Short mmCIF file of N, CA and C in Angstrom, two decimals:
data_model
loop_
_atom_site.label_atom_id
_atom_site.label_comp_id
_atom_site.label_asym_id
_atom_site.label_seq_id
_atom_site.Cartn_x
_atom_site.Cartn_y
_atom_site.Cartn_z
N UNK U 185 -8.52 -6.64 -11.78
CA UNK U 185 -8.39 -5.98 -10.50
C UNK U 185 -7.27 -4.95 -10.57
N UNK U 186 -7.54 -3.79 -10.00
CA UNK U 186 -6.50 -2.78 -9.85
C UNK U 186 -6.02 -2.85 -8.40
N UNK U 187 -4.72 -3.04 -8.24
CA UNK U 187 -4.13 -3.10 -6.90
C UNK U 187 -3.29 -1.85 -6.71
N UNK U 188 -3.54 -1.16 -5.61
CA UNK U 188 -2.78 0.03 -5.26
C UNK U 188 -1.95 -0.28 -4.04
N UNK U 189 -0.65 -0.26 -4.22
CA UNK U 189 0.27 -0.47 -3.11
C UNK U 189 0.65 0.90 -2.57
N UNK U 190 0.35 1.16 -1.33
CA UNK U 190 0.57 2.45 -0.69
C UNK U 190 1.53 2.27 0.48
N UNK U 191 2.73 2.83 0.33
CA UNK U 191 3.67 2.76 1.45
C UNK U 191 3.29 3.82 2.47
N UNK U 192 3.38 3.47 3.72
CA UNK U 192 3.03 4.42 4.78
C UNK U 192 3.82 5.72 4.63
N UNK U 193 3.26 6.79 5.18
CA UNK U 193 3.92 8.09 5.14
C UNK U 193 5.10 8.14 6.10
N UNK U 194 5.78 9.28 6.11
CA UNK U 194 6.93 9.48 6.99
C UNK U 194 6.48 9.28 8.44
N UNK U 195 7.23 8.45 9.16
CA UNK U 195 6.89 8.12 10.55
C UNK U 195 7.95 8.67 11.49
N UNK U 196 7.55 8.79 12.74
CA UNK U 196 8.48 9.25 13.77
C UNK U 196 9.60 8.23 13.94
N UNK U 197 10.75 8.70 14.39
CA UNK U 197 11.85 7.80 14.71
C UNK U 197 11.47 7.00 15.95
N UNK U 198 11.99 5.81 16.01
CA UNK U 198 11.72 4.98 17.18
C UNK U 198 12.41 5.53 18.42
N UNK U 199 11.80 5.33 19.56
CA UNK U 199 12.37 5.74 20.84
C UNK U 199 12.81 4.48 21.59
N UNK U 200 13.78 4.62 22.49
CA UNK U 200 14.20 3.46 23.27
C UNK U 200 13.01 2.81 23.98
N UNK U 201 12.90 1.52 23.83
CA UNK U 201 11.83 0.77 24.46
C UNK U 201 10.51 0.77 23.71
N UNK U 202 10.42 1.57 22.64
CA UNK U 202 9.17 1.64 21.87
C UNK U 202 9.18 0.56 20.79
N UNK U 203 8.17 -0.29 20.76
CA UNK U 203 8.10 -1.28 19.68
C UNK U 203 7.98 -0.59 18.32
N UNK U 204 8.62 -1.16 17.32
CA UNK U 204 8.56 -0.60 15.97
C UNK U 204 7.12 -0.46 15.50
N UNK U 205 6.27 -1.38 15.87
CA UNK U 205 4.87 -1.37 15.43
C UNK U 205 4.10 -0.17 15.96
N UNK U 206 4.63 0.51 16.97
CA UNK U 206 3.91 1.63 17.60
C UNK U 206 4.29 3.00 17.06
N UNK U 207 5.21 3.06 16.10
CA UNK U 207 5.62 4.37 15.57
C UNK U 207 4.48 5.00 14.76
N UNK U 208 4.22 6.29 15.01
CA UNK U 208 3.13 7.01 14.36
C UNK U 208 3.66 7.84 13.18
N UNK U 209 2.74 8.29 12.34
CA UNK U 209 3.10 9.22 11.26
C UNK U 209 3.43 10.58 11.86
N UNK U 210 4.33 11.30 11.20
CA UNK U 210 4.64 12.68 11.60
C UNK U 210 3.64 13.62 10.93
N UNK U 211 3.53 14.85 11.42
CA UNK U 211 2.68 15.83 10.73
C UNK U 211 3.09 16.01 9.26
N UNK U 212 4.40 16.04 8.99
CA UNK U 212 4.87 16.16 7.61
C UNK U 212 4.46 14.94 6.79
N UNK U 213 4.57 13.76 7.39
CA UNK U 213 4.18 12.54 6.71
C UNK U 213 2.71 12.55 6.34
N UNK U 214 1.87 13.03 7.25
CA UNK U 214 0.43 13.12 6.98
C UNK U 214 0.14 14.11 5.87
N UNK U 215 0.83 15.25 5.90
CA UNK U 215 0.60 16.29 4.88
C UNK U 215 0.98 15.78 3.49
N UNK U 216 2.16 15.18 3.37
CA UNK U 216 2.60 14.67 2.07
C UNK U 216 1.68 13.56 1.57
N UNK U 217 1.25 12.73 2.49
CA UNK U 217 0.34 11.64 2.14
C UNK U 217 -0.98 12.18 1.60
N UNK U 218 -1.51 13.21 2.24
CA UNK U 218 -2.76 13.81 1.75
C UNK U 218 -2.59 14.35 0.33
N UNK U 219 -1.43 14.95 0.05
CA UNK U 219 -1.17 15.45 -1.30
C UNK U 219 -1.15 14.34 -2.34
N UNK U 220 -0.49 13.25 -2.03
CA UNK U 220 -0.45 12.10 -2.95
C UNK U 220 -1.85 11.53 -3.15
N UNK U 221 -2.59 11.41 -2.08
CA UNK U 221 -3.93 10.82 -2.18
C UNK U 221 -4.92 11.74 -2.89
N UNK U 222 -4.73 13.04 -2.76
CA UNK U 222 -5.57 13.98 -3.51
C UNK U 222 -5.37 13.75 -5.00
N UNK U 223 -4.11 13.63 -5.41
CA UNK U 223 -3.80 13.38 -6.83
C UNK U 223 -4.32 12.00 -7.25
N UNK U 224 -4.17 11.02 -6.38
CA UNK U 224 -4.67 9.67 -6.70
C UNK U 224 -6.17 9.69 -6.95
N UNK U 225 -6.89 10.43 -6.13
CA UNK U 225 -8.34 10.53 -6.32
C UNK U 225 -8.66 11.15 -7.68
N UNK U 226 -7.87 12.15 -8.08
CA UNK U 226 -8.09 12.83 -9.37
C UNK U 226 -7.91 11.88 -10.55
N UNK U 227 -7.09 10.85 -10.39
CA UNK U 227 -6.87 9.90 -11.49
C UNK U 227 -7.72 8.63 -11.34
N UNK U 228 -8.71 8.67 -10.45
CA UNK U 228 -9.68 7.59 -10.39
C UNK U 228 -9.48 6.52 -9.34
N UNK U 229 -8.56 6.73 -8.41
CA UNK U 229 -8.38 5.73 -7.36
C UNK U 229 -9.58 5.80 -6.41
N UNK U 230 -10.29 4.69 -6.31
CA UNK U 230 -11.49 4.60 -5.48
C UNK U 230 -11.60 3.17 -4.97
N UNK U 231 -10.81 2.83 -3.94
CA UNK U 231 -10.75 1.43 -3.52
C UNK U 231 -12.08 0.87 -3.04
N UNK U 232 -12.30 -0.38 -3.41
CA UNK U 232 -13.45 -1.13 -2.92
C UNK U 232 -13.10 -1.86 -1.62
N UNK U 233 -11.80 -2.01 -1.38
CA UNK U 233 -11.32 -2.67 -0.17
C UNK U 233 -9.95 -2.10 0.17
N UNK U 234 -9.74 -1.81 1.44
CA UNK U 234 -8.42 -1.40 1.92
C UNK U 234 -7.94 -2.43 2.93
N UNK U 235 -6.75 -2.96 2.65
CA UNK U 235 -6.06 -3.88 3.56
C UNK U 235 -4.88 -3.13 4.16
N UNK U 236 -4.61 -3.33 5.43
CA UNK U 236 -3.51 -2.62 6.08
C UNK U 236 -2.71 -3.55 6.98
N UNK U 237 -1.42 -3.25 7.05
CA UNK U 237 -0.59 -3.83 8.08
C UNK U 237 -1.17 -3.40 9.43
N UNK U 238 -0.99 -4.19 10.48
CA UNK U 238 -1.48 -3.78 11.79
C UNK U 238 -0.60 -2.73 12.47
N UNK U 239 0.57 -2.42 11.89
CA UNK U 239 1.45 -1.42 12.49
C UNK U 239 0.78 -0.05 12.46
N UNK U 240 0.99 0.73 13.52
CA UNK U 240 0.30 2.01 13.68
C UNK U 240 0.45 2.93 12.47
N UNK U 241 1.68 3.09 11.96
CA UNK U 241 1.90 4.03 10.85
C UNK U 241 1.16 3.60 9.59
N UNK U 242 1.04 2.30 9.36
CA UNK U 242 0.29 1.80 8.20
C UNK U 242 -1.21 1.97 8.40
N UNK U 243 -1.69 1.73 9.61
CA UNK U 243 -3.12 1.92 9.91
C UNK U 243 -3.48 3.39 9.75
N UNK U 244 -2.63 4.29 10.28
CA UNK U 244 -2.89 5.73 10.12
C UNK U 244 -2.91 6.11 8.64
N UNK U 245 -2.00 5.54 7.86
CA UNK U 245 -1.96 5.79 6.42
C UNK U 245 -3.25 5.31 5.77
N UNK U 246 -3.69 4.11 6.12
CA UNK U 246 -4.94 3.57 5.57
C UNK U 246 -6.14 4.43 5.95
N UNK U 247 -6.15 4.94 7.17
CA UNK U 247 -7.25 5.79 7.62
C UNK U 247 -7.28 7.11 6.85
N UNK U 248 -6.12 7.70 6.61
CA UNK U 248 -6.05 8.92 5.80
C UNK U 248 -6.51 8.63 4.38
N UNK U 249 -6.07 7.50 3.83
CA UNK U 249 -6.50 7.11 2.47
C UNK U 249 -8.01 6.94 2.43
N UNK U 250 -8.57 6.28 3.42
CA UNK U 250 -10.02 6.07 3.46
C UNK U 250 -10.75 7.41 3.44
N UNK U 251 -10.28 8.34 4.24
CA UNK U 251 -10.93 9.66 4.30
C UNK U 251 -10.78 10.41 2.98
N UNK U 252 -9.57 10.45 2.45
CA UNK U 252 -9.29 11.21 1.22
C UNK U 252 -10.01 10.61 0.01
N UNK U 253 -10.20 9.29 0.01
CA UNK U 253 -10.75 8.61 -1.16
C UNK U 253 -12.22 8.20 -0.98
N UNK U 254 -12.87 8.75 0.04
CA UNK U 254 -14.30 8.49 0.28
C UNK U 254 -14.62 7.01 0.45
N UNK U 255 -13.74 6.30 1.13
CA UNK U 255 -13.93 4.88 1.41
C UNK U 255 -14.68 4.75 2.73
N UNK U 256 -15.79 4.04 2.74
CA UNK U 256 -16.60 3.98 3.96
C UNK U 256 -16.68 2.58 4.58
N UNK U 257 -16.07 1.61 3.95
CA UNK U 257 -16.09 0.26 4.51
C UNK U 257 -15.03 0.11 5.60
N UNK U 258 -14.99 -1.05 6.20
CA UNK U 258 -14.00 -1.34 7.23
C UNK U 258 -12.63 -1.55 6.60
N UNK U 259 -11.60 -1.02 7.24
CA UNK U 259 -10.23 -1.30 6.84
C UNK U 259 -9.84 -2.64 7.48
N UNK U 260 -9.44 -3.59 6.65
CA UNK U 260 -9.06 -4.91 7.16
C UNK U 260 -7.57 -4.93 7.47
N UNK U 261 -7.23 -5.31 8.68
CA UNK U 261 -5.83 -5.43 9.08
C UNK U 261 -5.37 -6.87 8.84
N UNK U 262 -4.16 -6.98 8.32
CA UNK U 262 -3.64 -8.31 8.00
C UNK U 262 -2.19 -8.44 8.43
N UNK U 263 -1.90 -9.49 9.17
CA UNK U 263 -0.53 -9.75 9.60
C UNK U 263 0.38 -10.11 8.43
N UNK U 264 -0.19 -10.44 7.27
CA UNK U 264 0.66 -10.72 6.10
C UNK U 264 1.35 -9.46 5.61
N UNK U 265 0.91 -8.28 6.06
CA UNK U 265 1.42 -7.01 5.53
C UNK U 265 2.46 -6.34 6.43
N UNK U 266 3.00 -7.05 7.40
CA UNK U 266 4.08 -6.49 8.22
C UNK U 266 5.34 -6.35 7.37
N UNK U 267 6.32 -5.53 7.80
CA UNK U 267 7.51 -5.29 6.95
C UNK U 267 8.21 -6.57 6.49
N UNK U 268 8.24 -7.59 7.32
CA UNK U 268 8.92 -8.85 6.97
C UNK U 268 8.00 -9.85 6.28
N UNK U 269 6.81 -9.41 5.89
CA UNK U 269 5.84 -10.30 5.26
C UNK U 269 6.34 -10.88 3.94
N UNK U 270 5.70 -11.93 3.51
CA UNK U 270 6.07 -12.63 2.28
C UNK U 270 5.10 -12.29 1.15
N UNK U 271 5.61 -11.93 -0.03
CA UNK U 271 4.74 -11.61 -1.16
C UNK U 271 3.75 -12.72 -1.49
N UNK U 272 4.17 -13.97 -1.36
CA UNK U 272 3.29 -15.09 -1.68
C UNK U 272 2.06 -15.10 -0.77
N UNK U 273 2.25 -14.76 0.49
CA UNK U 273 1.12 -14.72 1.43
C UNK U 273 0.16 -13.58 1.08
N UNK U 274 0.72 -12.45 0.65
CA UNK U 274 -0.14 -11.32 0.23
C UNK U 274 -0.91 -11.70 -1.03
N UNK U 275 -0.24 -12.40 -1.96
CA UNK U 275 -0.91 -12.85 -3.18
C UNK U 275 -2.08 -13.77 -2.83
N UNK U 276 -1.87 -14.68 -1.89
CA UNK U 276 -2.96 -15.56 -1.46
C UNK U 276 -4.13 -14.74 -0.92
N UNK U 277 -3.83 -13.70 -0.17
CA UNK U 277 -4.89 -12.84 0.38
C UNK U 277 -5.60 -12.07 -0.73
N UNK U 278 -4.85 -11.56 -1.70
CA UNK U 278 -5.48 -10.87 -2.83
C UNK U 278 -6.42 -11.80 -3.58
N UNK U 279 -6.01 -13.04 -3.74
CA UNK U 279 -6.84 -14.01 -4.46
C UNK U 279 -8.16 -14.26 -3.74
N UNK U 280 -8.16 -14.17 -2.42
CA UNK U 280 -9.40 -14.32 -1.66
C UNK U 280 -10.39 -13.21 -2.02
N UNK U 281 -9.85 -12.03 -2.31
CA UNK U 281 -10.67 -10.85 -2.60
C UNK U 281 -10.71 -10.52 -4.09
N UNK U 282 -10.55 -11.52 -4.94
CA UNK U 282 -10.41 -11.29 -6.38
C UNK U 282 -11.63 -10.64 -7.04
N UNK U 283 -12.77 -10.65 -6.38
CA UNK U 283 -13.96 -10.02 -6.96
C UNK U 283 -14.04 -8.52 -6.70
N UNK U 284 -13.11 -8.00 -5.92
CA UNK U 284 -13.08 -6.55 -5.66
C UNK U 284 -12.35 -5.87 -6.81
N UNK U 285 -12.97 -4.88 -7.48
CA UNK U 285 -12.33 -4.23 -8.63
C UNK U 285 -11.06 -3.45 -8.27
N UNK U 286 -11.07 -2.77 -7.11
CA UNK U 286 -9.90 -1.99 -6.70
C UNK U 286 -9.58 -2.30 -5.24
N UNK U 287 -8.34 -2.73 -5.01
CA UNK U 287 -7.88 -3.01 -3.65
C UNK U 287 -6.66 -2.16 -3.36
N UNK U 288 -6.66 -1.52 -2.20
CA UNK U 288 -5.50 -0.76 -1.75
C UNK U 288 -4.87 -1.50 -0.59
N UNK U 289 -3.54 -1.57 -0.62
CA UNK U 289 -2.77 -2.20 0.45
C UNK U 289 -1.89 -1.12 1.08
N UNK U 290 -2.05 -0.92 2.38
CA UNK U 290 -1.21 0.03 3.13
C UNK U 290 -0.17 -0.78 3.89
N UNK U 291 1.09 -0.55 3.55
CA UNK U 291 2.13 -1.37 4.16
C UNK U 291 3.49 -0.71 4.17
N UNK U 292 4.51 -1.55 4.16
CA UNK U 292 5.89 -1.14 4.44
C UNK U 292 6.85 -1.70 3.39
N UNK U 293 8.04 -1.11 3.38
CA UNK U 293 9.15 -1.74 2.71
C UNK U 293 9.91 -2.55 3.76
N UNK U 294 10.55 -3.63 3.41
CA UNK U 294 10.80 -4.10 2.06
C UNK U 294 9.66 -4.90 1.43
N UNK U 295 8.60 -5.17 2.19
CA UNK U 295 7.52 -6.00 1.63
C UNK U 295 6.96 -5.42 0.35
N UNK U 296 6.64 -4.13 0.31
CA UNK U 296 5.97 -3.58 -0.88
C UNK U 296 6.86 -3.62 -2.11
N UNK U 297 8.16 -3.39 -1.96
CA UNK U 297 9.07 -3.51 -3.11
C UNK U 297 9.12 -4.96 -3.59
N UNK U 298 9.23 -5.88 -2.65
CA UNK U 298 9.26 -7.30 -3.02
C UNK U 298 7.93 -7.74 -3.62
N UNK U 299 6.84 -7.22 -3.10
CA UNK U 299 5.51 -7.56 -3.62
C UNK U 299 5.34 -7.02 -5.04
N UNK U 300 5.84 -5.82 -5.30
CA UNK U 300 5.77 -5.26 -6.65
C UNK U 300 6.47 -6.19 -7.63
N UNK U 301 7.69 -6.60 -7.31
CA UNK U 301 8.44 -7.50 -8.19
C UNK U 301 7.69 -8.82 -8.37
N UNK U 302 7.12 -9.33 -7.30
CA UNK U 302 6.40 -10.61 -7.35
C UNK U 302 5.15 -10.50 -8.23
N UNK U 303 4.36 -9.45 -8.02
CA UNK U 303 3.12 -9.30 -8.80
C UNK U 303 3.40 -9.07 -10.28
N UNK U 304 4.55 -8.48 -10.59
CA UNK U 304 4.92 -8.24 -11.99
C UNK U 304 5.69 -9.41 -12.59
N UNK U 305 5.91 -10.45 -11.79
CA UNK U 305 6.65 -11.64 -12.23
C UNK U 305 8.05 -11.25 -12.73
N UNK U 306 8.68 -10.33 -12.00
CA UNK U 306 10.03 -9.84 -12.32
C UNK U 306 10.88 -9.94 -11.05
N UNK U 307 11.36 -11.12 -10.69
CA UNK U 307 12.03 -11.29 -9.41
C UNK U 307 13.26 -10.42 -9.20
N UNK U 308 13.91 -9.98 -10.27
CA UNK U 308 15.11 -9.16 -10.12
C UNK U 308 14.82 -7.66 -10.11
N UNK U 309 13.55 -7.29 -10.21
CA UNK U 309 13.18 -5.88 -10.25
C UNK U 309 13.53 -5.19 -8.93
N UNK U 310 14.19 -4.05 -9.03
CA UNK U 310 14.50 -3.23 -7.86
C UNK U 310 13.57 -2.02 -7.87
N UNK U 311 12.87 -1.78 -6.78
CA UNK U 311 11.91 -0.68 -6.70
C UNK U 311 12.34 0.26 -5.58
N UNK U 312 12.45 1.55 -5.90
CA UNK U 312 12.74 2.57 -4.90
C UNK U 312 11.39 3.11 -4.42
N UNK U 313 10.80 2.42 -3.46
CA UNK U 313 9.44 2.71 -3.01
C UNK U 313 9.51 3.75 -1.88
N UNK U 314 9.31 5.00 -2.22
CA UNK U 314 9.40 6.10 -1.27
C UNK U 314 8.22 6.07 -0.29
N UNK U 315 8.43 6.63 0.89
CA UNK U 315 7.35 6.73 1.86
C UNK U 315 6.24 7.60 1.29
N UNK U 316 5.01 7.13 1.42
CA UNK U 316 3.85 7.86 0.91
C UNK U 316 3.59 7.68 -0.57
N UNK U 317 4.36 6.83 -1.24
CA UNK U 317 4.18 6.61 -2.69
C UNK U 317 3.10 5.55 -2.92
N UNK U 318 2.53 5.60 -4.12
CA UNK U 318 1.52 4.62 -4.54
C UNK U 318 1.94 4.02 -5.87
N UNK U 319 1.80 2.71 -5.99
CA UNK U 319 2.01 2.02 -7.26
C UNK U 319 0.70 1.34 -7.63
N UNK U 320 0.32 1.46 -8.91
CA UNK U 320 -0.85 0.73 -9.41
C UNK U 320 -0.39 -0.42 -10.28
N UNK U 321 -0.90 -1.60 -9.97
CA UNK U 321 -0.64 -2.81 -10.74
C UNK U 321 -2.00 -3.42 -11.11
N UNK U 322 -2.18 -3.73 -12.38
CA UNK U 322 -3.42 -4.37 -12.83
C UNK U 322 -3.21 -5.87 -12.96
N UNK U 323 -4.17 -6.62 -12.45
CA UNK U 323 -4.14 -8.08 -12.49
C UNK U 323 -5.43 -8.58 -13.10
N UNK U 324 -5.32 -9.53 -14.02
CA UNK U 324 -6.55 -10.09 -14.60
C UNK U 324 -6.61 -11.61 -14.49
N UNK U 325 -5.55 -12.21 -13.94
CA UNK U 325 -5.55 -13.66 -13.73
C UNK U 325 -5.17 -13.94 -12.29
N UNK U 326 -5.76 -14.96 -11.73
CA UNK U 326 -5.52 -15.26 -10.33
C UNK U 326 -5.04 -16.69 -10.14
N UNK U 327 -4.14 -17.10 -11.03
CA UNK U 327 -3.55 -18.43 -10.94
C UNK U 327 -2.51 -18.45 -9.81
N UNK U 328 -1.78 -19.54 -9.71
CA UNK U 328 -0.82 -19.68 -8.62
C UNK U 328 0.23 -18.58 -8.62
N UNK U 329 0.67 -18.15 -9.80
CA UNK U 329 1.68 -17.08 -9.89
C UNK U 329 1.07 -15.89 -10.64
N UNK U 330 1.21 -14.70 -10.08
CA UNK U 330 0.62 -13.52 -10.74
C UNK U 330 1.42 -13.06 -11.94
N UNK U 331 0.74 -12.35 -12.83
CA UNK U 331 1.37 -11.72 -14.00
C UNK U 331 0.72 -10.35 -14.17
N UNK U 332 1.10 -9.43 -13.29
CA UNK U 332 0.51 -8.11 -13.30
C UNK U 332 1.15 -7.18 -14.32
N UNK U 333 0.49 -6.05 -14.52
CA UNK U 333 0.99 -5.00 -15.41
C UNK U 333 1.13 -3.72 -14.59
N UNK U 334 2.34 -3.16 -14.58
CA UNK U 334 2.58 -1.90 -13.89
C UNK U 334 1.96 -0.78 -14.69
N UNK U 335 1.06 -0.01 -14.08
CA UNK U 335 0.39 1.09 -14.76
C UNK U 335 1.02 2.44 -14.42
N UNK U 336 1.31 2.68 -13.14
CA UNK U 336 1.95 3.93 -12.77
C UNK U 336 2.45 3.90 -11.33
N UNK U 337 3.28 4.90 -11.03
CA UNK U 337 3.76 5.13 -9.67
C UNK U 337 3.64 6.62 -9.40
N UNK U 338 3.16 6.97 -8.23
CA UNK U 338 3.00 8.36 -7.85
C UNK U 338 3.74 8.59 -6.54
N UNK U 339 4.64 9.58 -6.55
CA UNK U 339 5.38 9.96 -5.34
C UNK U 339 5.01 11.38 -4.96
N UNK U 340 5.27 11.75 -3.72
CA UNK U 340 4.81 13.05 -3.23
C UNK U 340 5.39 14.22 -4.01
N UNK U 341 6.61 14.11 -4.50
CA UNK U 341 7.21 15.22 -5.25
C UNK U 341 6.48 15.49 -6.56
N UNK U 342 5.79 14.50 -7.09
CA UNK U 342 5.05 14.67 -8.35
C UNK U 342 3.58 14.96 -8.13
N UNK U 343 3.14 14.92 -6.89
CA UNK U 343 1.71 15.03 -6.61
C UNK U 343 1.22 16.47 -6.50
N UNK U 344 2.13 17.42 -6.48
CA UNK U 344 1.72 18.81 -6.26
C UNK U 344 1.50 19.56 -7.55
#
């Protein structure tokens, strides 16, 4: 399985009284995200399943990814993908979908940085996961603990 971890694009700053979950992507965030996803498509990213945090900015990111990558299935929202989510819970969800060749996860930091370290079985790994960046991790075993292989990371500055 190829897992693509996609951090949401640049989002608007929170306003007083606005729940964090309601923050939307900015026009700049959408533009940079489209650039990254265009490059991702060129290198063969074609998800069979997209999972997203239920937060607005992650859902918008997943929707842009679906459009850019010609994904026509339903985007599945999962509460395991909120910013405070646990990597172990995401791993359990990935194992449910282990027959999907390519899965994209649209989410947030710190979860995605922690999930990267968890999937690579490197608990001390520090990841500078920029907004709108994508990491590809390959997994071929679905035992209790993952042992993934980091294939690449794409950030917006390198996508142009």
